[in-house]
Each structure stands twice: as C-alpha cells, then as structure tokens.
XYZ file of C-alpha atoms in Angstrom:
740
model
C 117.721 54.365 32.544
C 114.750 56.781 33.012
C 111.330 55.192 32.478
C 109.265 56.718 30.116
C 105.627 57.857 30.794
C 103.052 58.286 28.016
C 101.753 61.822 28.489
C 98.498 61.981 30.094
C 96.006 64.613 31.320
C 92.943 64.524 33.308
C 89.639 65.750 32.814
C 89.475 69.155 34.427
C 87.063 67.588 36.424
C 88.416 64.824 37.618
C 88.656 64.400 41.322
C 90.728 61.859 42.576
C 91.128 61.863 46.597
C 94.506 60.943 47.708
C 97.375 61.289 50.010
C 100.564 60.559 48.151
C 103.481 60.951 50.748
C 102.826 57.868 53.238
C 104.048 58.264 57.351
C 106.786 55.295 56.554
C 108.440 57.596 53.922
C 111.698 60.001 54.631
C 111.905 63.356 53.606
C 114.036 66.131 54.023
C 112.670 69.974 53.786
C 114.779 71.827 51.385
C 113.539 75.672 52.412
C 110.462 76.407 54.200
C 108.786 80.262 54.582
C 106.169 80.738 57.358
C 106.535 84.706 56.813
C 107.165 85.042 60.777
C 104.520 85.283 63.551
C 104.565 88.804 64.134
C 102.941 91.540 61.574
C 105.067 94.225 60.285
C 104.987 96.555 57.742
C 108.076 95.366 55.639
C 109.810 91.900 55.136
C 113.261 91.913 54.277
C 114.241 88.321 54.813
C 113.413 84.463 55.740
C 112.219 83.751 59.345
C 113.236 79.922 58.966
C 116.210 78.460 58.123
C 117.775 78.805 55.589
C 117.602 82.373 55.476
C 116.957 83.780 52.180
C 117.151 87.406 50.845
C 114.560 88.425 48.474
C 114.491 91.001 45.363
C 111.273 92.868 44.765
C 109.791 93.955 41.273
C 107.380 95.422 39.298
C 106.760 98.578 41.936
C 104.915 95.994 44.566
C 105.592 96.616 48.574
C 105.424 93.810 50.466
C 104.296 93.353 54.049
C 102.954 91.216 56.359
C 100.114 91.130 58.823
C 98.697 89.036 61.486
C 96.427 85.644 60.898
C 93.679 85.208 63.324
C 94.932 85.559 66.670
C 98.109 86.916 66.223
C 100.478 83.696 66.026
C 101.044 83.762 62.254
C 101.388 86.149 59.566
C 101.735 85.927 56.112
C 103.137 87.812 52.740
C 100.625 90.415 51.676
C 101.127 91.867 48.568
C 99.687 95.295 47.898
C 100.481 98.282 45.495
C 102.873 100.968 46.103
C 101.070 104.239 47.607
C 102.336 106.027 44.592
C 100.534 104.143 41.916
C 102.787 101.390 39.817
C 104.138 102.089 36.165
C 101.341 100.623 33.803
C 101.411 96.987 33.811
C 103.531 96.398 36.612
C 102.903 93.532 39.198
C 104.103 93.241 42.593
C 106.659 90.703 42.774
C 108.756 89.500 45.202
C 111.122 86.699 44.082
C 114.260 84.363 46.451
C 116.754 81.956 45.507
C 116.041 78.915 46.436
C 119.341 77.542 49.062
C 122.045 75.485 47.962
C 123.640 72.588 50.061
C 120.441 71.030 50.574
C 120.210 68.053 49.026
C 118.012 69.800 46.440
C 119.752 69.552 42.764
C 118.557 72.560 40.525
C 118.870 70.586 37.093
C 115.058 69.068 38.300
C 116.050 65.680 36.136
C 118.853 64.904 38.003
C 117.222 64.732 41.559
C 117.371 61.412 42.834
C 114.373 61.905 45.093
C 110.439 63.526 44.649
C 110.409 67.088 44.896
C 107.269 68.356 46.544
C 106.331 72.091 46.672
C 103.302 73.063 49.121
C 101.589 76.762 49.448
C 99.126 78.696 50.893
C 97.199 80.970 48.470
C 94.357 83.537 49.520
C 92.427 86.458 47.433
C 89.692 88.667 47.466
C 89.288 89.625 43.854
C 89.907 86.456 41.474
C 86.311 85.346 41.482
C 84.188 88.075 42.980
C 85.110 90.657 39.900
C 83.092 89.784 36.466
C 83.875 92.855 34.477
C 85.888 92.745 31.384
C 88.532 94.586 32.867
C 89.437 91.402 34.293
C 88.578 88.972 32.275
C 90.555 85.569 32.331
C 94.383 85.942 32.058
C 93.570 89.571 32.902
C 93.740 89.372 37.012
C 96.087 86.768 38.207
C 98.149 85.570 41.372
C 101.071 83.254 40.764
C 103.686 81.000 43.021
C 106.993 80.446 41.256
C 107.347 76.979 41.855
C 110.965 77.238 40.210
C 112.510 79.635 37.810
C 115.850 79.541 36.280
C 117.089 82.610 37.046
C 115.201 85.779 39.067
C 113.561 87.470 36.015
C 110.458 85.436 36.845
C 107.859 88.611 35.684
C 109.449 89.428 32.677
C 110.336 92.906 31.249
C 113.001 92.581 34.203
C 116.545 92.260 34.009
C 117.963 90.019 33.701
C 116.202 88.445 30.500
C 112.728 86.721 32.051
C 113.567 83.434 33.424
C 111.919 79.992 32.316
C 110.474 77.503 34.632
C 107.021 76.131 36.472
C 104.289 78.053 38.546
C 101.009 77.725 39.844
C 98.588 80.163 38.606
C 95.671 80.845 40.304
C 92.779 82.949 38.146
C 89.395 82.925 36.445
C 88.205 79.287 35.106
C 88.782 78.611 31.495
C 84.825 77.744 31.228
C 83.150 79.702 34.125
C 84.098 83.426 34.258
C 82.634 84.627 37.331
C 84.973 81.239 39.446
C 88.514 80.610 39.557
C 90.718 77.542 39.237
C 94.436 76.413 39.821
C 96.905 75.641 37.283
C 100.273 74.174 37.045
C 101.816 76.183 34.114
C 105.304 76.166 32.651
C 106.330 79.842 31.340
C 109.071 80.378 29.293
C 111.223 84.203 29.068
C 109.199 85.229 32.126
C 105.552 84.654 33.592
C 104.583 88.426 31.581
C 103.975 91.498 32.621
C 101.788 93.614 30.589
C 98.127 93.863 31.740
C 97.250 94.925 28.113
C 99.110 91.924 26.414
C 97.529 88.486 26.313
C 100.750 86.743 28.448
C 98.722 85.638 31.194
C 95.654 83.971 28.767
C 98.489 82.641 26.805
C 99.738 81.069 29.891
C 96.436 79.522 30.638
C 95.510 78.330 27.244
C 99.219 77.312 25.800
C 101.261 76.619 28.421
C 98.826 75.035 30.948
C 99.943 71.709 32.217
C 97.290 70.868 33.998
C 93.945 72.787 35.596
C 91.634 72.129 38.578
C 87.831 72.110 38.274
C 86.381 75.627 38.375
C 86.367 76.383 42.550
C 82.870 76.343 44.433
C 84.831 78.597 46.824
C 85.015 81.239 44.751
C 81.185 82.304 43.993
C 80.584 85.975 42.344
C 79.436 86.651 46.202
C 82.473 85.305 48.345
C 84.599 88.333 49.582
C 87.797 85.647 50.338
C 88.909 82.499 49.227
C 91.816 80.389 50.184
C 93.646 76.808 48.797
C 96.056 74.713 49.893
C 98.199 73.660 47.167
C 100.713 70.888 46.156
C 102.627 69.707 43.565
C 105.149 66.906 43.240
C 107.891 66.053 40.498
C 108.917 62.490 40.247
C 112.161 62.773 38.289
C 112.088 58.846 37.575
C 109.364 60.005 34.748
C 109.187 63.543 34.468
C 105.962 63.353 36.038
C 104.046 66.588 37.531
C 100.911 66.151 39.894
C 98.757 68.852 41.041
C 96.770 68.921 44.323
C 94.540 71.532 45.852
C 92.042 72.105 48.787
C 89.716 74.705 49.099
C 89.762 76.319 52.740
C 88.481 78.976 54.282
C 86.370 81.672 52.322
C 86.357 84.665 54.212
C 89.240 87.382 55.169
C 89.835 86.593 59.062
C 89.680 82.492 58.807
C 93.222 81.157 59.795
C 95.018 79.497 56.724
C 95.238 75.897 56.673
C 98.414 74.056 56.916
C 99.145 72.785 53.395
C 100.917 69.813 54.326
C 98.261 68.247 56.352
C 94.909 66.968 55.559
C 93.613 64.962 52.508
C 94.048 67.395 49.050
C 92.252 66.443 45.726
C 93.866 65.102 42.791
C 93.298 67.880 39.749
C 95.862 65.349 37.229
C 98.675 64.235 36.501
C 101.229 65.300 33.291
C 104.377 64.178 31.858
C 106.326 67.105 30.982
C 110.233 67.643 30.665
C 110.423 71.468 29.046
C 112.744 72.948 31.897
C 113.697 70.302 33.721
C 117.387 70.079 32.799
C 117.709 73.991 32.716
C 118.895 74.653 36.602
C 116.033 75.734 38.658
C 117.224 78.733 41.223
C 114.780 80.675 42.066
C 111.537 80.910 43.447
C 108.866 83.972 43.506
C 105.227 85.504 44.288
C 103.751 87.597 42.053
C 100.199 89.643 42.274
C 97.665 90.288 39.681
C 97.144 93.998 38.790
C 96.254 95.610 41.666
C 94.468 98.886 42.224
C 94.211 99.648 45.969
C 94.903 97.961 49.551
C 91.530 96.153 49.688
C 92.669 94.297 46.952
C 94.840 91.487 47.947
C 97.259 88.595 47.007
C 98.250 86.614 49.906
C 100.830 83.825 50.350
C 102.544 81.610 53.464
C 103.590 78.216 54.356
C 105.713 78.196 50.879
C 107.720 74.842 51.362
C 109.876 72.336 49.298
C 110.381 68.992 50.544
C 112.647 66.142 48.861
C 111.508 62.515 49.809
C 112.140 59.235 48.852
C 110.356 58.302 45.565
C 107.362 55.632 46.336
C 106.887 52.517 43.578
C 105.055 54.130 40.879
C 103.024 53.337 37.760
C 102.456 55.668 34.897
C 98.405 55.804 34.567
C 97.500 54.044 31.421
C 95.624 55.705 28.562
C 92.081 56.103 28.192
C 89.775 58.640 26.223
C 87.882 61.140 28.013
C 84.495 59.531 26.905
C 83.257 56.449 25.623
C 80.003 56.340 24.250
C 78.058 52.707 23.854
C 74.795 51.781 22.453
C 72.043 50.224 25.016
C 71.925 47.784 22.125
C 73.291 45.289 23.231
C 73.737 46.233 26.795
C 77.412 47.337 27.103
C 79.660 45.379 30.137
C 83.017 46.826 31.654
C 84.583 44.252 29.100
C 83.164 46.692 26.372
C 85.463 49.689 28.018
C 88.931 50.611 26.097
C 92.260 51.574 27.835
C 95.952 50.993 26.667
C 98.077 49.524 29.454
C 99.209 46.091 31.479
C 96.244 44.497 34.076
C 93.636 46.879 33.310
C 91.311 47.343 36.247
C 87.886 49.564 36.213
C 86.257 50.709 39.307
C 83.074 52.970 39.644
C 84.703 54.959 42.060
C 87.582 57.608 42.319
C 88.769 55.892 45.526
C 88.271 52.369 47.770
C 85.744 50.124 46.425
C 86.775 47.098 44.434
C 87.690 46.432 40.707
C 84.208 45.768 38.921
C 83.964 42.314 37.200
C 84.269 42.309 33.174
C 80.695 41.049 33.564
C 79.186 44.227 34.747
C 76.672 46.318 33.018
C 77.641 49.997 32.069
C 75.686 52.935 32.589
C 75.892 56.432 32.221
C 78.128 57.244 34.854
C 82.112 58.191 35.570
C 84.452 55.323 35.738
C 87.771 54.756 36.921
C 90.914 52.588 35.134
C 94.270 51.571 36.399
C 97.151 49.655 35.442
C 99.527 47.483 37.226
C 102.972 46.836 36.638
C 105.357 44.774 38.807
C 102.839 44.694 41.599
C 102.164 48.521 41.744
C 98.609 50.001 40.339
C 98.485 53.056 39.121
C 96.368 56.080 39.937
C 93.133 55.920 38.602
C 92.155 57.569 35.260
C 88.577 58.851 34.706
C 86.712 58.068 31.792
C 82.941 59.570 31.353
C 80.556 56.474 30.048
C 77.900 57.504 28.222
C 74.955 54.683 27.610
C 72.339 55.844 25.098
C 70.446 55.136 22.336
C 73.460 56.148 19.889
C 71.615 54.880 16.501
C 70.880 57.037 14.020
C 67.919 59.024 14.683
C 64.249 58.474 12.768
C 61.929 61.095 12.274
C 60.111 62.310 14.078
C 62.687 63.046 16.473
C 62.917 64.549 20.031
C 66.015 66.176 22.224
C 64.882 67.365 25.342
C 68.686 67.001 26.561
C 66.908 64.464 29.773
C 69.054 61.793 29.843
C 72.453 63.895 30.115
C 74.060 65.334 33.409
C 74.217 69.262 34.026
C 77.431 70.302 33.397
C 78.524 67.819 31.075
C 79.842 69.045 27.624
C 77.580 67.810 24.836
C 80.373 67.245 22.686
C 84.015 66.256 24.368
C 87.160 66.676 22.251
C 89.460 63.193 21.875
C 93.254 64.316 21.690
C 93.273 67.652 20.021
C 90.876 66.623 16.669
C 91.013 69.029 14.049
C 90.846 68.799 10.372
C 94.006 67.337 10.447
C 93.307 64.964 13.233
C 90.318 63.436 11.787
C 90.687 60.130 13.900
C 90.151 61.991 17.258
C 86.695 63.396 16.428
C 84.497 64.534 19.355
C 82.654 61.918 21.270
C 79.013 63.359 22.004
C 76.123 62.825 24.306
C 73.143 60.570 22.716
C 73.516 60.335 18.674
C 75.480 63.865 18.828
C 78.408 63.940 16.947
C 80.956 66.585 15.084
C 82.737 66.934 11.901
C 86.584 67.695 13.164
C 87.385 71.568 12.355
C 90.549 73.641 13.397
C 88.062 75.162 16.225
C 88.384 72.517 19.044
C 86.819 74.555 21.676
C 84.432 71.974 23.540
C 82.107 74.488 25.423
C 78.307 73.053 24.826
C 77.099 72.420 28.181
C 74.065 71.254 29.328
C 72.337 73.071 32.122
C 69.212 73.139 33.932
C 66.353 74.023 31.591
C 64.620 77.850 32.487
C 60.938 77.804 32.959
C 59.895 77.890 29.357
C 56.513 79.906 29.618
C 55.172 78.728 25.972
C 51.456 77.492 25.461
C 51.731 75.329 21.883
C 54.631 73.372 22.870
C 54.041 70.498 25.485
C 55.719 71.154 29.021
C 58.937 70.835 28.513
C 60.967 67.985 30.347
C 64.974 67.510 31.063
C 67.882 69.911 30.351
C 69.054 72.261 27.959
C 72.065 73.476 26.411
C 73.939 76.439 26.501
C 77.095 78.374 24.509
C 78.424 81.653 23.749
C 81.045 82.739 21.190
C 82.825 80.270 18.672
C 83.654 76.382 19.247
C 82.351 73.237 17.775
C 79.196 72.906 16.143
C 77.661 69.563 17.507
C 75.297 67.746 14.977
C 72.202 65.648 15.352
C 72.172 63.226 12.342
C 68.404 61.514 11.337
C 67.349 59.452 8.316
C 68.280 60.982 4.875
C 65.279 62.492 3.650
C 65.416 63.198 -0.370
C 61.631 65.007 -0.809
C 59.114 66.140 0.814
C 59.256 68.925 3.850
C 61.383 68.899 7.110
C 60.004 71.190 10.073
C 62.232 71.857 13.369
C 61.164 73.551 16.468
C 62.929 74.866 19.285
C 62.603 76.958 22.212
C 65.691 79.609 22.979
C 66.536 82.619 24.602
C 69.692 85.272 23.981
C 70.315 85.710 27.436
C 72.696 88.525 26.857
C 74.862 90.158 24.309
C 78.417 89.925 25.648
C 80.846 92.987 25.313
C 82.880 90.679 23.039
C 79.711 91.724 20.208
C 81.168 94.066 18.018
C 79.685 96.645 15.383
C 80.242 94.904 11.798
C 83.226 96.260 9.786
C 81.859 94.618 6.531
C 78.242 94.711 6.406
C 76.373 97.467 8.266
C 78.420 99.263 11.388
C 75.116 99.389 13.115
C 74.605 95.787 13.596
C 77.229 93.108 14.585
C 77.925 90.505 11.844
C 75.126 88.600 11.146
C 75.666 84.420 12.259
C 73.526 81.450 11.994
C 73.200 79.629 15.224
C 70.987 76.648 14.351
C 69.788 75.104 10.768
C 68.966 72.089 8.694
C 72.196 70.609 6.793
C 72.955 68.260 4.059
C 76.458 66.678 3.940
C 78.082 64.974 1.177
C 81.352 63.923 -0.177
C 83.373 66.561 -2.065
C 83.718 65.690 -5.816
C 86.828 68.299 -5.845
C 88.504 67.240 -2.628
C 88.551 62.888 -2.419
C 88.330 62.482 1.786
C 86.335 66.125 2.754
C 82.881 67.242 2.814
C 80.342 69.558 1.706
C 77.883 71.157 4.368
C 75.137 72.635 2.759
C 73.073 74.604 5.199
C 69.163 74.749 4.608
C 67.189 77.348 6.354
C 69.113 79.003 9.069
C 68.103 80.991 11.613
C 70.720 84.038 11.703
C 71.114 86.720 14.317
C 72.488 90.397 14.631
C 72.635 92.926 17.323
C 71.145 96.342 17.069
C 74.313 98.172 18.158
C 72.337 101.304 18.804
C 69.049 100.000 20.130
C 70.834 96.720 22.315
C 68.079 94.637 20.849
C 68.334 91.723 18.193
C 66.787 90.873 14.972
C 65.962 87.178 13.887
C 66.947 86.228 10.348
C 66.479 83.450 7.510
C 68.890 82.606 4.872
C 68.422 79.238 2.293
C 71.926 78.525 2.663
C 73.315 80.609 5.818
C 74.708 83.031 3.282
C 74.316 85.909 5.610
C 74.610 88.766 2.948
C 71.288 87.336 1.726
C 69.788 86.808 5.048
C 65.968 87.838 5.239
C 65.701 89.968 8.893
C 62.637 90.336 10.972
C 61.218 93.602 11.156
C 60.431 93.794 15.181
C 63.738 93.787 17.185
C 63.640 91.689 20.312
C 64.861 92.308 23.978
C 67.670 90.388 25.319
C 67.092 87.738 27.575
C 63.122 87.177 26.467
C 62.014 83.320 25.660
C 60.639 82.712 21.926
C 59.637 79.560 19.919
C 61.140 78.906 16.412
C 60.105 76.762 13.820
C 61.809 76.017 10.536
C 61.082 74.381 7.433
C 62.919 73.500 4.250
C 59.994 72.313 1.789
C 60.402 70.746 -1.444
C 63.513 69.030 -1.110
C 64.993 67.410 -4.049
C 62.867 69.549 -6.615
C 64.868 70.375 -9.701
C 63.566 73.557 -9.942
C 65.468 75.802 -7.242
C 62.689 78.419 -7.058
C 60.144 75.745 -5.665
C 62.392 74.673 -2.675
C 61.303 76.990 -0.350
C 62.560 78.088 3.318
C 60.594 79.220 6.004
C 60.405 80.598 9.764
C 58.138 81.049 12.120
C 58.820 83.342 15.287
C 56.610 82.666 18.421
C 53.616 80.702 16.673
C 50.244 80.770 18.511
C 48.803 77.955 17.304
C 49.564 74.312 16.962
C 48.023 74.223 12.882
C 50.797 75.518 10.743
C 49.596 79.146 10.098
C 49.310 80.365 6.156
C 52.099 83.233 6.265
C 55.217 82.513 7.842
C 57.497 85.388 9.516
C 60.417 84.958 7.193
C 60.499 82.997 3.613
C 62.985 82.846 0.943
C 62.474 80.621 -2.581
C 65.778 82.114 -4.572
C 68.468 84.361 -3.239
C 70.435 85.670 -5.592
C 72.830 82.910 -5.388
C 70.951 79.760 -7.001
C 70.518 77.334 -3.782
C 68.982 74.063 -4.027
C 68.850 70.569 -1.823
C 68.912 67.099 -2.861
C 68.784 65.889 0.166
C 69.110 66.489 4.140
C 70.277 64.599 6.910
C 70.994 66.444 10.013
C 70.400 69.837 12.237
C 73.068 71.716 13.518
C 73.895 73.536 16.355
C 76.307 77.018 15.443
C 78.934 79.000 17.255
C 80.255 80.772 14.488
C 81.909 83.841 15.902
C 83.240 85.183 19.235
C 82.220 88.641 17.877
C 79.127 87.506 16.846
C 77.168 84.925 18.879
C 75.857 85.512 21.862
C 74.934 83.641 24.961
C 72.084 81.195 23.811
C 69.929 78.453 25.522
C 68.291 76.125 23.627
C 66.031 73.552 24.160
C 62.487 71.182 23.504
C 64.393 70.454 19.915
C 61.923 68.567 17.683
C 61.991 67.701 13.546
C 59.254 66.033 11.553
C 58.318 65.992 8.126
C 54.818 68.033 9.087
C 54.227 70.930 11.750
C 52.185 68.995 13.604
C 54.418 66.403 14.897
C 57.297 69.341 14.508
C 55.412 71.024 17.309
C 54.497 67.784 19.501
C 51.266 67.430 18.514
C 48.858 65.365 16.484
C 51.507 62.529 16.557
C 53.707 60.496 18.853
C 55.712 63.550 19.659
C 53.992 64.844 22.478
C 55.654 61.533 24.115
C 58.757 62.839 25.480
C 60.073 59.663 27.465
C 58.718 56.060 28.520
C 58.140 56.441 32.010
C 58.182 53.361 34.546
C 55.700 54.593 36.392
C 53.329 54.223 32.719
C 54.659 51.396 31.515
C 53.753 48.061 32.637
C 55.754 44.316 31.857
C 54.144 41.669 33.387
C 54.012 38.540 34.405
C 57.452 39.289 35.816
C 58.907 36.176 36.596
C 57.765 35.056 33.277
C 56.275 31.245 33.991
C 54.212 30.487 31.132
C 56.526 31.910 28.359
C 54.190 34.504 27.338
C 55.399 38.463 28.410
C 52.763 41.514 27.997
C 54.317 45.306 27.653
C 51.769 47.415 27.494
C 51.884 51.623 28.335
C 49.174 54.462 28.205
C 49.968 55.672 24.923
C 48.867 52.626 23.499
C 51.486 52.771 20.607
C 53.785 50.255 18.868
C 56.755 49.327 20.931
C 60.194 47.740 19.820
C 61.490 45.055 22.091
C 64.604 43.685 22.429
C 65.661 41.157 24.750
C 69.264 40.748 25.808
C 70.990 38.016 28.407
C 73.199 38.363 31.098
C 76.048 37.866 28.505
C 74.804 41.250 26.633
C 73.939 39.065 23.645
C 70.591 39.745 21.715
C 68.434 37.039 22.114
C 65.155 38.330 20.536
C 63.586 41.194 18.734
C 60.306 42.217 18.074
C 57.498 44.883 17.965
C 54.223 44.826 19.969
C 51.092 47.240 21.053
C 49.225 45.399 23.829
C 49.836 41.300 22.262
C 51.599 38.620 23.990
C 55.509 37.971 23.231
C 56.203 34.666 23.088
C 59.395 33.727 25.268
C 58.870 30.137 25.498
C 62.269 29.512 23.449
C 64.271 31.593 26.240
C 66.353 29.773 28.566
C 65.803 30.353 32.759
C 67.408 33.071 33.682
C 68.215 36.885 33.969
C 67.515 38.894 31.131
C 67.108 42.711 30.287
C 64.140 44.125 28.115
C 65.030 47.483 26.207
C 61.769 48.691 25.446
C 61.399 51.813 22.300
C 58.748 53.964 21.872
C 58.522 57.059 19.996
C 62.098 57.056 19.768
C 62.578 57.185 23.445
C 64.205 53.890 25.490
C 63.715 52.287 28.780
C 65.447 49.312 29.971
C 64.116 46.630 32.485
C 65.129 43.415 34.228
C 62.915 40.547 33.099
C 63.621 36.981 34.609
C 62.180 33.682 33.585
C 61.664 30.482 35.463
C-alpha cells in the first residue's frame, strides 16, 4: 500500500545542500540527449541511444552551436528568419523511449525517476521592461507530458504534465527563478494572455529563491537542474545550481557536484496519466541574439532510498523574549522531532538551547530513517503590546525578511492561519494574502528634524497585506505619528482613474491611524475605522504626485496638498488625530504636516480636516496601519522611522525618551558580574527608568523590578547562570548574569 505524505512546501528562500543519490544506489538511464559534439544548422534526431525523432511547433527553428573548444554542442532555440506568427514560441518535442523500464504511469514505477538538464539564457533577468514582465518571457523543459501538444493551441489537444519553468522571480522583478510547475492543456502559446502568469502563480509546485547569477547586468546565466519523483509518496523535489554566467563558459554536467534543494512537495495530479513525451520551449524571441539554450537532458531510474516525509512546521514562529524561549518551545508535527541550527551537518540542538532570531531546521525520524530538514524562521523579540511613546526603526529585523509572513493560505475564511509578523506587527486576515512588505536597508535620510535614523526600513508596491502595529488603546486626548518616506517611482501599473478624475490615478491610502472594534451586526468580524489616513495620487500629465489627508480614508472626501512632489524625493510626514472620544464629531480633528522644519509643533498644519461630508468620530484608536490598497494606485514606497506618541515632541523623537533608539550594549553597564554580595547595578547614559526581568536557565522568570541607578537585590537567587532582560524606552537588551 502506498504511504501517504502530508503536503508541505519549503519557503522560497529555504536552501539545503544535499546529494540525493548515493554512489551505492543502482541506476538505469532511460534516455539522455547531449545534442552531439559538433555544430550544425539543423537538428533532426537524438545523438545517443535510444534514438528519438522530434517535432517542431510554433514556428521555431532549432540549431546547435559549439560550446567552448568545440567538444560539445547544445540545443540553441531562436526565431525563424521569417517572423513567426504572433504569440508563437519555438518548441521542440520528443517521445520518451519505451522498453527502458520507465512506466509512463508515473505512480506505477517501482523506482525513483530523476530528470536532469542544463538551461541557459541571456534574456530573463537582464530585461526589466514591461514587455517581459513575469510570465511574459520564459523558457521551459517539459519533463513529461501526456502527448506532444506541450505548447498549447496545437494539434493534438494540449497535453497535461510537469515542467521546469525558468523566468522572472515573483518578487524580485529583475531577477529570475526556477520553478517546478504542473500544466493542463499545454503550457500556453499566447504572449498576450496570462497563460504563463497563471502557471507561475496558480500551478507552481516549488520555486527557488531569486537567482543571484541573473542580475540586471548579466549577459548570460546557466543552471543545472534536477527533479526527483518518488512514486511511493508522490513526492517531488527540485534541485538547482547556478553555473557560469557568460556566453562562452562551458555548461556544467548537471549530474555531478552539489545542487541546492529548492523544496519538496506532494502532488499526484497527473501521476495516473500516461506520460509519453518531453520537450523544450523558448520564450517569445525577437532576434538571434536572444537565445534559450538546453543541454544534457537525462531521465534516470534508481532504487528508492529509505525515505521519511518531512514534518509539518509553520514558516515562521514568533516568541516574546520574556521568558527567554528555548528549542523546547518550537512547534512541529511529526515523530521523534529534532531541531538543527544549520541546513546540513552539525548535531541536533538540546531542548534547553536558548532561541535567537535565526533560521532553524527540523526533522522527524520514522523506523530509523531521518527526514530532510525543513526550515522555520524563528523571531525572538519584544512581541508584547506596545506602549506609548513607541519607536519602530526596523533595526531588529533582517534585510529581505517579510514583515508579515502568511501561514498556509490565510484569508477571511481561514482566519486561524493569520500571517505571523516580526516584532509586534500583525494583520487582520483578508482575501488578499500576498506577503510582500519587505525589510530593506535604510536609505541615507537627509532630514535635520528627526534623530539620526538607525536600523532598516520597509518597502512595498501595489496591493497586498496591510501590516498593523498595535499599541495601548487610546480613548481620549490626541495621537501623533511621524515617519519618513520616499515614493521611489510610479510603475506603469499606476493608471488614470476611471471614476474620480482621469487626470489623476485613483486616490489611495498608504498609512493611517486605525481603531478596530467588534462588529455589532456580524459576530466574529471587526470594524476597521481609519483616522488621519495619508493618501496618494499621481498626476498623469506632470508625472508628479500629491499627498492627501482623509479623516476616515474615504478618498472622495480627501483634502489634497497644493504642492505636487517629484518621485524619488524624501519627505517627513506627521499626522495627528485630536480630541479622541469627543461627543461632538466636529471637535475631532485630523491633521497632516509635510516636511515640518522645527521640532516644535507649527501653528498651522499642511492639511486639516474636522468634518467631511460624512460624519466621522472615533471613541478610541489602538493601532497604525500600513496600506497596500491597489495594484493600479500604490507606488513603490520606502517607509522608515515610525514614531507614535501623545504629543508632537515625542512623535518627532525629542523632548522625551523617544530620542533613545536602542539600548546599546556599549552604553549599558551591569555590574558586578559575577555577583557575590547580592547586589546588582544597572545603569545607562540616558539615566531613565529601566524595567528589569531576570530569568533562570530553565526559562523561568525569577525576578521583575524597575530601577534607574539603585541596587537590585538578588540575594534570594540561587547560585548559577541567569539572563537579565533590560527594557528602556520600549527597547530591550538581554545580558548574561552569573551569581556566585
């Protein structure tokens, strides 16, 4: 009876170095194609046994060219001298030889099936125009298909099967990735439809990280790729290696050396369908200088190795640093779970090992066979509810991390799998689950009003999840928030409004105070009441933009700045919402300042709104929200240096503890260490109150107190090693303490 394997995908950025097939494993070559050892202008058949005849589709001409010293050749797919029909793609299809031990019904094979191939291109990463956006320009190797209609729009009807797609990465638009996809009724033939786009976003099984060998400046890039199918579990694995990145470098044998594991997934969609064909497809080409090249295609059967399915684990696990979390606190579903600090090698971690903000890898062991390691990103930080004043400089997060990481398809209908955020960031699950607010290195901010920026920043564009940062519920008085931002560009996706004013893009918010409250009409849901929403619109004629203010995020009632701003310029924004909870809605005021020049609140704000046409009042405000409202309205934004407070001075980082951006080890003194007389002193250059929490080696809190410079009595603590968490101005640091 076939074993079952719970479906699991690795993170796009999970990388595991692994050689799958050992030297002792028996293997049998079903078919291999090296495309000869000499150049020729046409290619009519296989050069190695067993021979195969090929069929060409889509107007493509196939030729071979010598690599390097002329000892090898490859398949070089370019366009006809006569331009092909619109939407056609050069395609080269062959039949998988029979009588080789390979069963066309994949799930009926008794052996593991392994495909290896080289793929080389000079177009995918270097071209960043909209004509070759994700999905519009690709190259494919069809591993197996139900007939020779691999392209689609061909005779016979398009096939079903599995393929490798090499194209622009889903997140990094100027880089490429390699994906294992499944396709139905052909890959897709029209460059004017979303055929390939759908293959990437809907039918992708596994995707590699963005490939570093294909930056904007690269002229050529080559991959060695391997796909392994285990019929006992219907499991698929995708391996890849970035090889030479120049036109003249030789292609590297894909069956040798170490490849990276992009991921593992279970899929039985077409495993009961006879797989009779394979093939190669080039993207839309316009001249002979833009080539898709293939070599060393090989299908091998091998004895299945001992195999255990990986355990199930969330992509990210978040822990408050109080008490200090340990490996024992990590969660994964499986048998005989082990956690590691590295993707390969090393020993399993002890359950008492303290966790840090890092990647951890988990396995399960069944019948003596340990599974592959599955990655889970662990964040350890101050994840409690923020108090005011607060500061977020994104210093505690790693560049390229997602601010919110979606868990297993969160949505309004699957709220239990809400996205996990870094720090105290979170989301309300919606139908949009694109997790694309990314941590980036801060630009050099050139303002003179705020304290010097520290840490990192966030960037986003278009539509996606809307991260929230919750703080202590405020029911009266006023709130202020400042941040720095740069509208880097206005991508072509930003289009003129068809509803409000065709001279501008549709107004959209990107930052706001918000109050969340339970719905009185729909139990289990919440009302999201925006306050002082910062709005954006592009002038389609001048290619500049306005900033606006809406008391409630209603774009039709937004007031706009008279000044238009250039893209890729830096600005300071301050918003306020005043007189929260006032029973007279007119007294509740939203204000916005653009580039204030003083740390003292100006008498007049840039924008002001007290009473729009629709009556707006808020009885509380408890969070700020980053908005990714629209793929046709939101520009590429960088946001940094977020502060929230009850007054202007604190919101701009002055006249309060907000000027402290971190508890720096170099400015923090804890002595004596070891403690021998029962007294511990903790002081800092700021000389303000600090909260002290002491935790023993078992992760148990044994003391909590506050101090400025007074001695802390630790005489009741037993001898041993402890951890001291020091929180000052909302920022925490942890130090090791020994008591003797």
